């Protein structure tokens, strides 16, 4: 399979036309380097990961930059954070030159700190996720959207095992001091069983024998490296007691399937996790759509203590809310619309549009309307509304 065009290229080009530097962040192996190499084939490319290259940068950063011809792609810039200050000096000397410094980074929070200190106002920051179903129909719940797996699904088990090992040894250790990585690996596996659940740090800490503050720190690591999506509750004054803790999903459904030991379509469809895996898949696709379109991440869920629950609430602009139920079925039923209608009636300050997102290939039934005010649509159709 050849290069799969990335939707985010359009936003990257806009940023590069208006800023001297652009920083593309995102999880390891999500396709950042490939995107830049295809979008800017004539730009110089430097991988800041080789020990010899890092040593050159650290020993004489000015000379290193003197020898570069711009535009240049500096890949994995988080490995040489001190370089940002010297790049800033170059930018300030010629601020009219846009799109000269094309940067990538895998570790968002530490990298963001360096950018905010050194490059404020000079760099546009964009986030890339694994492939979306709008970019290729090869993305699936079972295999997720990492480009290597989309192209060669047969290597999924080996690839994910290697990915986790590299992620633990490089990204995790670069952010937080962990003596026993095996415990963090167990934490990831435990979190896979809590995929799509409301966060309860005590329930995560107890079986691992660690403290709640440690769990908080580890969750921060997963979020800042793009491995999980934190979905906060939607707050509105409904006169009801609302659940206030967030829900957590792994960003890539293929990774969580691997952690759960689900490795075939048949196993997936028979799994008690299938419904929640599809729900997480929908959550990730919504966030990908927002990021690729240059929009802010705005994704919420709703649950009150009286039992009313709706999977997702997505602001649509101009006072509109999209209310979403994700159902792992090709045959949605009118009864599935009940929570959507109940929440829609309770919301007074917004216009609402209610959708049941299912696994079928097309809107069901014809036209999609399954109940008054509620349409049943496939995921690709729904993403077109965001």
Short mmCIF file of C-alpha atoms in Angstrom, two decimals:
data_model
loop_
_atom_site.label_atom_id
_atom_site.label_comp_id
_atom_site.label_asym_id
_atom_site.label_seq_id
_atom_site.Cartn_x
_atom_site.Cartn_y
_atom_site.Cartn_z
CA UNK A 1 0.00 0.00 0.00
CA UNK A 2 1.42 3.39 -1.01
CA UNK A 3 1.32 6.61 0.98
CA UNK A 4 -2.11 7.42 2.41
CA UNK A 5 -2.81 11.17 2.05
CA UNK A 6 -3.38 12.83 5.42
CA UNK A 7 -6.26 15.26 5.92
CA UNK A 8 -4.16 17.28 8.37
CA UNK A 9 -1.83 18.42 5.57
CA UNK A 10 -4.22 21.26 4.68
CA UNK A 11 -4.08 22.69 8.21
CA UNK A 12 -0.31 22.24 8.31
CA UNK A 13 0.12 24.22 5.08
CA UNK A 14 -2.06 27.03 6.40
CA UNK A 15 0.07 27.18 9.55
CA UNK A 16 3.33 27.08 7.57
CA UNK A 17 2.15 29.97 5.40
CA UNK A 18 1.54 32.11 8.48
CA UNK A 19 4.20 31.11 11.03
CA UNK A 20 8.00 30.83 10.78
CA UNK A 21 7.83 27.46 12.55
CA UNK A 22 5.23 24.69 12.81
CA UNK A 23 5.33 21.92 15.41
CA UNK A 24 3.48 18.67 14.71
CA UNK A 25 2.93 16.59 17.82
CA UNK A 26 1.27 13.23 18.30
CA UNK A 27 1.78 9.64 19.45
CA UNK A 28 4.87 7.76 18.38
CA UNK A 29 4.48 6.15 14.92
CA UNK A 30 1.25 7.95 14.02
CA UNK A 31 2.73 9.26 10.75
CA UNK A 32 4.19 12.69 11.55
CA UNK A 33 7.47 12.19 9.68
CA UNK A 34 5.79 10.60 6.67
CA UNK A 35 3.32 13.49 6.43
CA UNK A 36 6.08 16.10 6.38
CA UNK A 37 8.28 14.22 3.93
CA UNK A 38 5.41 13.94 1.46
CA UNK A 39 4.10 17.47 2.00
CA UNK A 40 7.58 19.04 1.77
CA UNK A 41 9.71 16.66 -0.33
CA UNK A 42 12.36 19.32 -1.07
CA UNK A 43 12.91 20.32 2.57
CA UNK A 44 16.05 19.12 4.30
CA UNK A 45 15.40 16.37 6.82
CA UNK A 46 17.25 15.83 10.11
CA UNK A 47 16.35 13.06 12.58
CA UNK A 48 17.26 14.24 16.07
CA UNK A 49 17.46 10.75 17.51
CA UNK A 50 20.87 9.44 16.51
CA UNK A 51 23.30 9.83 19.45
CA UNK A 52 25.93 11.34 17.15
CA UNK A 53 23.50 13.99 15.88
CA UNK A 54 22.36 14.83 19.40
CA UNK A 55 25.99 15.15 20.50
CA UNK A 56 26.69 17.57 17.64
CA UNK A 57 23.69 19.68 18.59
CA UNK A 58 24.61 19.79 22.27
CA UNK A 59 28.27 20.56 21.69
CA UNK A 60 27.80 23.42 19.20
CA UNK A 61 24.14 24.29 18.45
CA UNK A 62 24.99 27.47 16.54
CA UNK A 63 27.29 25.63 14.15
CA UNK A 64 24.71 22.88 13.74
CA UNK A 65 22.12 25.43 12.63
CA UNK A 66 24.62 27.30 10.46
CA UNK A 67 25.12 24.15 8.42
CA UNK A 68 21.38 23.69 7.80
CA UNK A 69 19.58 24.96 4.74
CA UNK A 70 15.95 25.90 5.32
CA UNK A 71 13.22 24.88 5.01
CA UNK A 72 14.19 22.00 7.25
CA UNK A 73 12.32 19.21 8.99
CA UNK A 74 13.70 18.64 12.49
CA UNK A 75 12.24 15.31 13.53
CA UNK A 76 11.82 14.40 17.24
CA UNK A 77 12.79 17.87 18.45
CA UNK A 78 12.07 16.86 22.06
CA UNK A 79 15.46 15.12 22.08
CA UNK A 80 17.26 18.48 21.73
CA UNK A 81 15.07 21.00 23.61
CA UNK A 82 17.91 23.52 23.95
CA UNK A 83 17.86 23.93 20.17
CA UNK A 84 14.53 25.77 20.37
CA UNK A 85 16.12 28.89 21.87
CA UNK A 86 18.66 29.11 19.03
CA UNK A 87 15.92 28.59 16.44
CA UNK A 88 14.02 31.45 18.04
CA UNK A 89 17.01 33.74 17.51
CA UNK A 90 17.10 32.79 13.81
CA UNK A 91 13.38 33.43 13.47
CA UNK A 92 13.63 36.82 15.15
CA UNK A 93 16.34 37.77 12.67
CA UNK A 94 14.01 37.13 9.71
CA UNK A 95 10.40 36.94 10.98
CA UNK A 96 9.01 37.48 7.48
CA UNK A 97 10.25 34.05 6.36
CA UNK A 98 7.38 31.64 6.98
CA UNK A 99 7.39 27.86 7.09
CA UNK A 100 11.16 27.49 7.43
CA UNK A 101 11.25 25.34 10.57
CA UNK A 102 9.09 22.20 10.39
CA UNK A 103 9.27 20.35 13.69
CA UNK A 104 7.87 17.09 15.05
CA UNK A 105 7.70 15.77 18.58
CA UNK A 106 6.26 12.70 20.30
CA UNK A 107 6.14 13.86 23.91
CA UNK A 108 3.65 16.65 24.16
CA UNK A 109 3.87 18.10 27.69
CA UNK A 110 7.66 18.42 28.15
CA UNK A 111 7.92 19.61 24.56
CA UNK A 112 5.14 22.15 25.09
CA UNK A 113 7.00 23.59 28.05
CA UNK A 114 10.06 24.19 25.89
CA UNK A 115 7.96 25.71 23.12
CA UNK A 116 6.11 28.04 25.47
CA UNK A 117 9.40 29.22 26.97
CA UNK A 118 11.37 29.58 23.75
CA UNK A 119 9.01 29.92 20.80
CA UNK A 120 5.86 31.69 21.98
CA UNK A 121 4.20 33.55 19.11
CA UNK A 122 6.63 32.13 16.57
CA UNK A 123 5.34 28.59 16.19
CA UNK A 124 1.98 27.04 15.34
CA UNK A 125 1.30 23.78 17.19
CA UNK A 126 -0.79 21.07 15.54
CA UNK A 127 -1.63 17.56 16.69
CA UNK A 128 -1.68 14.46 14.52
CA UNK A 129 -3.46 11.23 15.42
CA UNK A 130 -3.31 7.79 13.80
CA UNK A 131 -5.21 7.37 10.54
CA UNK A 132 -8.95 8.06 10.45
CA UNK A 133 -11.64 6.15 8.59
CA UNK A 134 -12.12 9.30 6.51
CA UNK A 135 -8.53 8.87 5.28
CA UNK A 136 -8.76 5.15 4.53
CA UNK A 137 -11.44 2.49 4.91
CA UNK A 138 -8.72 0.11 6.12
CA UNK A 139 -8.94 1.62 9.63
CA UNK A 140 -10.94 -0.73 11.86
CA UNK A 141 -11.89 -1.35 15.47
CA UNK A 142 -9.71 -4.46 15.57
CA UNK A 143 -6.54 -2.98 14.11
CA UNK A 144 -6.90 0.74 14.79
CA UNK A 145 -5.27 3.44 12.71
CA UNK A 146 -1.48 3.27 13.10
CA UNK A 147 -0.17 3.40 9.51
CA UNK A 148 2.12 0.38 9.82
CA UNK A 149 -0.80 -1.82 10.95
CA UNK A 150 -3.23 -0.40 8.40
CA UNK A 151 -0.78 -1.37 5.66
CA UNK A 152 0.17 -4.77 7.14
CA UNK A 153 -2.50 -5.99 9.58
CA UNK A 154 -0.88 -9.41 9.74
CA UNK A 155 1.99 -8.02 11.83
CA UNK A 156 -0.32 -6.43 14.42
CA UNK A 157 0.63 -8.59 17.41
CA UNK A 158 4.38 -8.27 16.91
CA UNK A 159 4.11 -4.58 16.05
CA UNK A 160 2.09 -3.67 19.16
CA UNK A 161 4.39 -5.68 21.44
CA UNK A 162 7.37 -3.80 20.04
CA UNK A 163 5.49 -0.50 20.17
CA UNK A 164 4.64 -0.87 23.85
CA UNK A 165 8.22 -1.79 24.70
CA UNK A 166 9.62 1.21 22.83
CA UNK A 167 6.97 3.50 24.28
CA UNK A 168 7.78 2.42 27.84
CA UNK A 169 11.54 2.65 27.44
CA UNK A 170 11.62 5.97 25.59
CA UNK A 171 8.51 8.12 26.05
CA UNK A 172 7.53 7.07 29.57
CA UNK A 173 11.04 7.16 31.01
CA UNK A 174 11.71 10.50 29.32
CA UNK A 175 8.80 12.07 31.21
CA UNK A 176 8.65 10.38 34.59
CA UNK A 177 11.05 8.42 36.76
CA UNK A 178 9.77 4.84 36.96
CA UNK A 179 12.03 2.18 38.43
CA UNK A 180 9.82 -0.77 37.52
CA UNK A 181 8.41 -0.47 34.02
CA UNK A 182 6.65 -3.81 34.43
CA UNK A 183 4.24 -2.19 36.88
CA UNK A 184 3.47 0.55 34.37
CA UNK A 185 2.87 -2.15 31.76
CA UNK A 186 0.41 -3.83 34.14
CA UNK A 187 -1.21 -0.44 34.63
CA UNK A 188 -1.78 -0.12 30.88
CA UNK A 189 -3.29 -3.63 30.76
CA UNK A 190 -5.56 -2.85 33.72
CA UNK A 191 -6.63 0.39 32.08
CA UNK A 192 -7.56 -1.57 28.95
CA UNK A 193 -10.13 -3.45 31.02
CA UNK A 194 -11.45 -0.06 32.20
CA UNK A 195 -11.56 1.31 28.64
CA UNK A 196 -14.60 3.57 28.35
CA UNK A 197 -15.30 3.55 32.08
CA UNK A 198 -15.67 6.50 34.41
CA UNK A 199 -12.33 7.18 36.05
CA UNK A 200 -11.87 5.81 39.55
CA UNK A 201 -8.23 6.18 40.56
CA UNK A 202 -8.64 4.17 43.76
CA UNK A 203 -9.86 1.16 41.78
CA UNK A 204 -6.78 1.43 39.58
CA UNK A 205 -4.30 1.95 42.42
CA UNK A 206 -5.36 -0.91 44.70
CA UNK A 207 -4.58 -3.94 42.48
CA UNK A 208 -1.24 -2.43 41.47
CA UNK A 209 -0.15 -1.61 45.01
CA UNK A 210 0.59 2.04 44.19
CA UNK A 211 -0.80 5.33 45.48
CA UNK A 212 -3.57 7.41 43.95
CA UNK A 213 -1.10 10.27 43.23
CA UNK A 214 1.03 7.77 41.31
CA UNK A 215 -2.00 6.77 39.23
CA UNK A 216 -2.66 10.45 38.54
CA UNK A 217 0.92 10.91 37.35
CA UNK A 218 0.76 7.84 35.14
CA UNK A 219 -2.54 8.93 33.58
CA UNK A 220 -0.93 12.28 32.81
CA UNK A 221 1.89 10.48 31.01
CA UNK A 222 -0.56 8.50 28.87
CA UNK A 223 -2.57 11.61 28.04
CA UNK A 224 0.40 13.83 27.20
CA UNK A 225 1.88 11.18 24.90
CA UNK A 226 -1.42 10.80 23.06
CA UNK A 227 -2.23 7.29 24.25
CA UNK A 228 -5.55 8.06 25.93
CA UNK A 229 -8.44 10.45 25.40
CA UNK A 230 -9.98 12.00 28.50
CA UNK A 231 -13.67 12.78 27.98
CA UNK A 232 -15.09 15.12 30.64
CA UNK A 233 -18.77 15.19 31.60
CA UNK A 234 -21.04 17.73 29.98
CA UNK A 235 -22.17 20.18 32.63
CA UNK A 236 -25.53 21.87 32.38
CA UNK A 237 -27.98 23.03 35.00
CA UNK A 238 -30.60 20.35 34.56
CA UNK A 239 -31.69 20.34 38.17
CA UNK A 240 -30.15 16.90 38.52
CA UNK A 241 -27.05 15.55 40.23
CA UNK A 242 -24.49 14.86 37.56
CA UNK A 243 -21.53 12.49 37.52
CA UNK A 244 -18.43 14.69 37.55
CA UNK A 245 -15.54 12.31 36.83
CA UNK A 246 -14.22 11.90 33.26
CA UNK A 247 -14.30 8.79 31.11
CA UNK A 248 -11.11 7.38 29.60
CA UNK A 249 -10.57 5.76 26.23
CA UNK A 250 -7.41 4.55 24.53
CA UNK A 251 -6.77 6.68 21.47
CA UNK A 252 -6.17 3.67 19.26
CA UNK A 253 -8.61 0.77 19.32
CA UNK A 254 -6.00 -1.60 17.89
CA UNK A 255 -3.74 -1.02 20.88
CA UNK A 256 -6.49 -1.70 23.40
CA UNK A 257 -7.58 -4.81 21.46
CA UNK A 258 -3.98 -6.02 21.69
CA UNK A 259 -3.89 -5.37 25.44
CA UNK A 260 -7.16 -7.30 25.82
CA UNK A 261 -5.91 -10.26 23.78
CA UNK A 262 -8.44 -9.72 20.98
CA UNK A 263 -6.75 -10.62 17.70
CA UNK A 264 -9.44 -11.68 15.20
CA UNK A 265 -12.69 -10.23 13.91
CA UNK A 266 -14.58 -13.26 15.24
CA UNK A 267 -13.07 -12.82 18.71
CA UNK A 268 -13.89 -9.11 18.62
CA UNK A 269 -17.55 -9.64 17.73
CA UNK A 270 -17.97 -12.27 20.44
CA UNK A 271 -16.14 -10.23 23.06
CA UNK A 272 -18.05 -8.60 25.93
CA UNK A 273 -15.86 -5.56 25.19
CA UNK A 274 -17.09 -5.13 21.61
CA UNK A 275 -19.65 -2.48 22.47
CA UNK A 276 -17.27 -0.35 24.51
CA UNK A 277 -14.48 -0.81 21.94
CA UNK A 278 -16.75 0.56 19.22
CA UNK A 279 -17.74 3.41 21.53
CA UNK A 280 -14.07 4.28 22.03
CA UNK A 281 -13.48 3.98 18.30
CA UNK A 282 -16.20 6.58 17.72
CA UNK A 283 -14.70 8.86 20.38
CA UNK A 284 -11.27 8.71 18.72
CA UNK A 285 -12.71 9.36 15.26
CA UNK A 286 -14.53 12.45 16.56
CA UNK A 287 -11.31 13.82 18.06
CA UNK A 288 -9.37 13.02 14.86
CA UNK A 289 -11.99 14.83 12.80
CA UNK A 290 -11.77 17.90 15.01
CA UNK A 291 -7.95 17.96 14.97
CA UNK A 292 -7.67 17.36 11.22
CA UNK A 293 -10.14 20.19 10.58
CA UNK A 294 -8.26 22.65 12.77
CA UNK A 295 -10.93 22.66 15.47
CA UNK A 296 -10.53 22.44 19.22
CA UNK A 297 -11.06 19.09 20.88
CA UNK A 298 -14.60 19.31 22.26
CA UNK A 299 -16.01 15.98 23.34
CA UNK A 300 -18.13 15.25 26.41
CA UNK A 301 -20.38 12.56 27.82
CA UNK A 302 -23.52 12.84 29.94
CA UNK A 303 -24.57 10.79 32.92
CA UNK A 304 -26.68 11.75 35.90
CA UNK A 305 -27.37 9.90 39.14
CA UNK A 306 -30.90 9.12 38.03
CA UNK A 307 -29.60 6.78 35.33
CA UNK A 308 -29.81 8.96 32.23
CA UNK A 309 -26.73 8.39 30.10
CA UNK A 310 -25.70 9.48 26.61
CA UNK A 311 -22.36 8.41 25.17
CA UNK A 312 -21.21 11.69 23.66
CA UNK A 313 -22.13 15.35 23.50
CA UNK A 314 -20.33 17.22 20.71
CA UNK A 315 -20.63 21.02 20.36
CA UNK A 316 -21.41 21.83 16.75
CA UNK A 317 -21.15 25.61 16.83
CA UNK A 318 -23.86 28.29 16.74
CA UNK A 319 -25.57 26.91 19.84
CA UNK A 320 -25.89 23.37 18.45
CA UNK A 321 -25.16 20.17 20.35
CA UNK A 322 -24.80 16.78 18.69
CA UNK A 323 -26.06 14.03 21.00
CA UNK A 324 -24.58 10.64 20.15
CA UNK A 325 -25.17 7.02 21.08
CA UNK A 326 -22.57 4.58 19.70
CA UNK A 327 -24.02 1.12 19.10
CA UNK A 328 -22.02 -1.88 17.87
CA UNK A 329 -24.83 -3.19 15.69
CA UNK A 330 -25.85 -3.09 12.06
CA UNK A 331 -29.52 -3.13 13.10
CA UNK A 332 -30.28 -0.16 15.38
CA UNK A 333 -33.67 -0.19 17.09
CA UNK A 334 -36.06 2.66 17.93
CA UNK A 335 -35.68 1.89 21.65
CA UNK A 336 -32.04 3.03 21.42
CA UNK A 337 -33.29 6.57 20.83
CA UNK A 338 -34.91 6.93 24.28
CA UNK A 339 -31.91 8.40 26.19
CA UNK A 340 -31.23 10.80 23.34
CA UNK A 341 -34.81 12.07 23.39
CA UNK A 342 -34.81 12.39 27.18
CA UNK A 343 -31.61 14.44 27.20
CA UNK A 344 -32.71 16.53 24.23
CA UNK A 345 -35.92 17.50 26.05
CA UNK A 346 -33.95 18.41 29.17
CA UNK A 347 -31.60 20.75 27.31
CA UNK A 348 -33.09 24.21 27.01
CA UNK A 349 -30.15 26.47 26.18
CA UNK A 350 -29.11 24.71 22.95
CA UNK A 351 -30.50 23.32 19.76
CA UNK A 352 -29.84 19.58 19.58
CA UNK A 353 -29.36 17.00 16.87
CA UNK A 354 -29.56 13.34 17.93
CA UNK A 355 -27.70 10.50 16.26
CA UNK A 356 -27.30 6.75 16.78
CA UNK A 357 -23.96 5.80 15.23
CA UNK A 358 -23.88 2.12 14.22
CA UNK A 359 -21.52 -0.30 12.47
CA UNK A 360 -23.52 -0.69 9.27
CA UNK A 361 -22.27 0.43 5.86
CA UNK A 362 -25.05 2.98 5.32
CA UNK A 363 -27.66 5.02 7.14
CA UNK A 364 -30.40 2.77 8.54
CA UNK A 365 -33.24 2.73 7.64
CA UNK A 366 -33.27 4.59 4.32
CA UNK A 367 -33.00 8.25 5.21
CA UNK A 368 -31.74 7.35 8.65
CA UNK A 369 -34.75 8.39 10.77
CA UNK A 370 -35.33 5.69 13.38
CA UNK A 371 -37.44 7.63 15.87
CA UNK A 372 -38.88 11.16 16.06
CA UNK A 373 -35.92 13.55 16.09
CA UNK A 374 -33.30 10.75 15.96
CA UNK A 375 -31.40 9.41 12.96
CA UNK A 376 -29.35 6.21 12.78
CA UNK A 377 -26.21 6.79 10.70
CA UNK A 378 -22.92 5.08 10.02
CA UNK A 379 -19.75 6.58 11.42
CA UNK A 380 -18.50 8.15 8.20
CA UNK A 381 -21.83 9.93 7.69
CA UNK A 382 -21.79 11.24 11.23
CA UNK A 383 -18.24 12.55 10.99
CA UNK A 384 -19.36 14.60 8.00
CA UNK A 385 -21.61 16.56 10.35
CA UNK A 386 -18.79 17.67 12.64
#
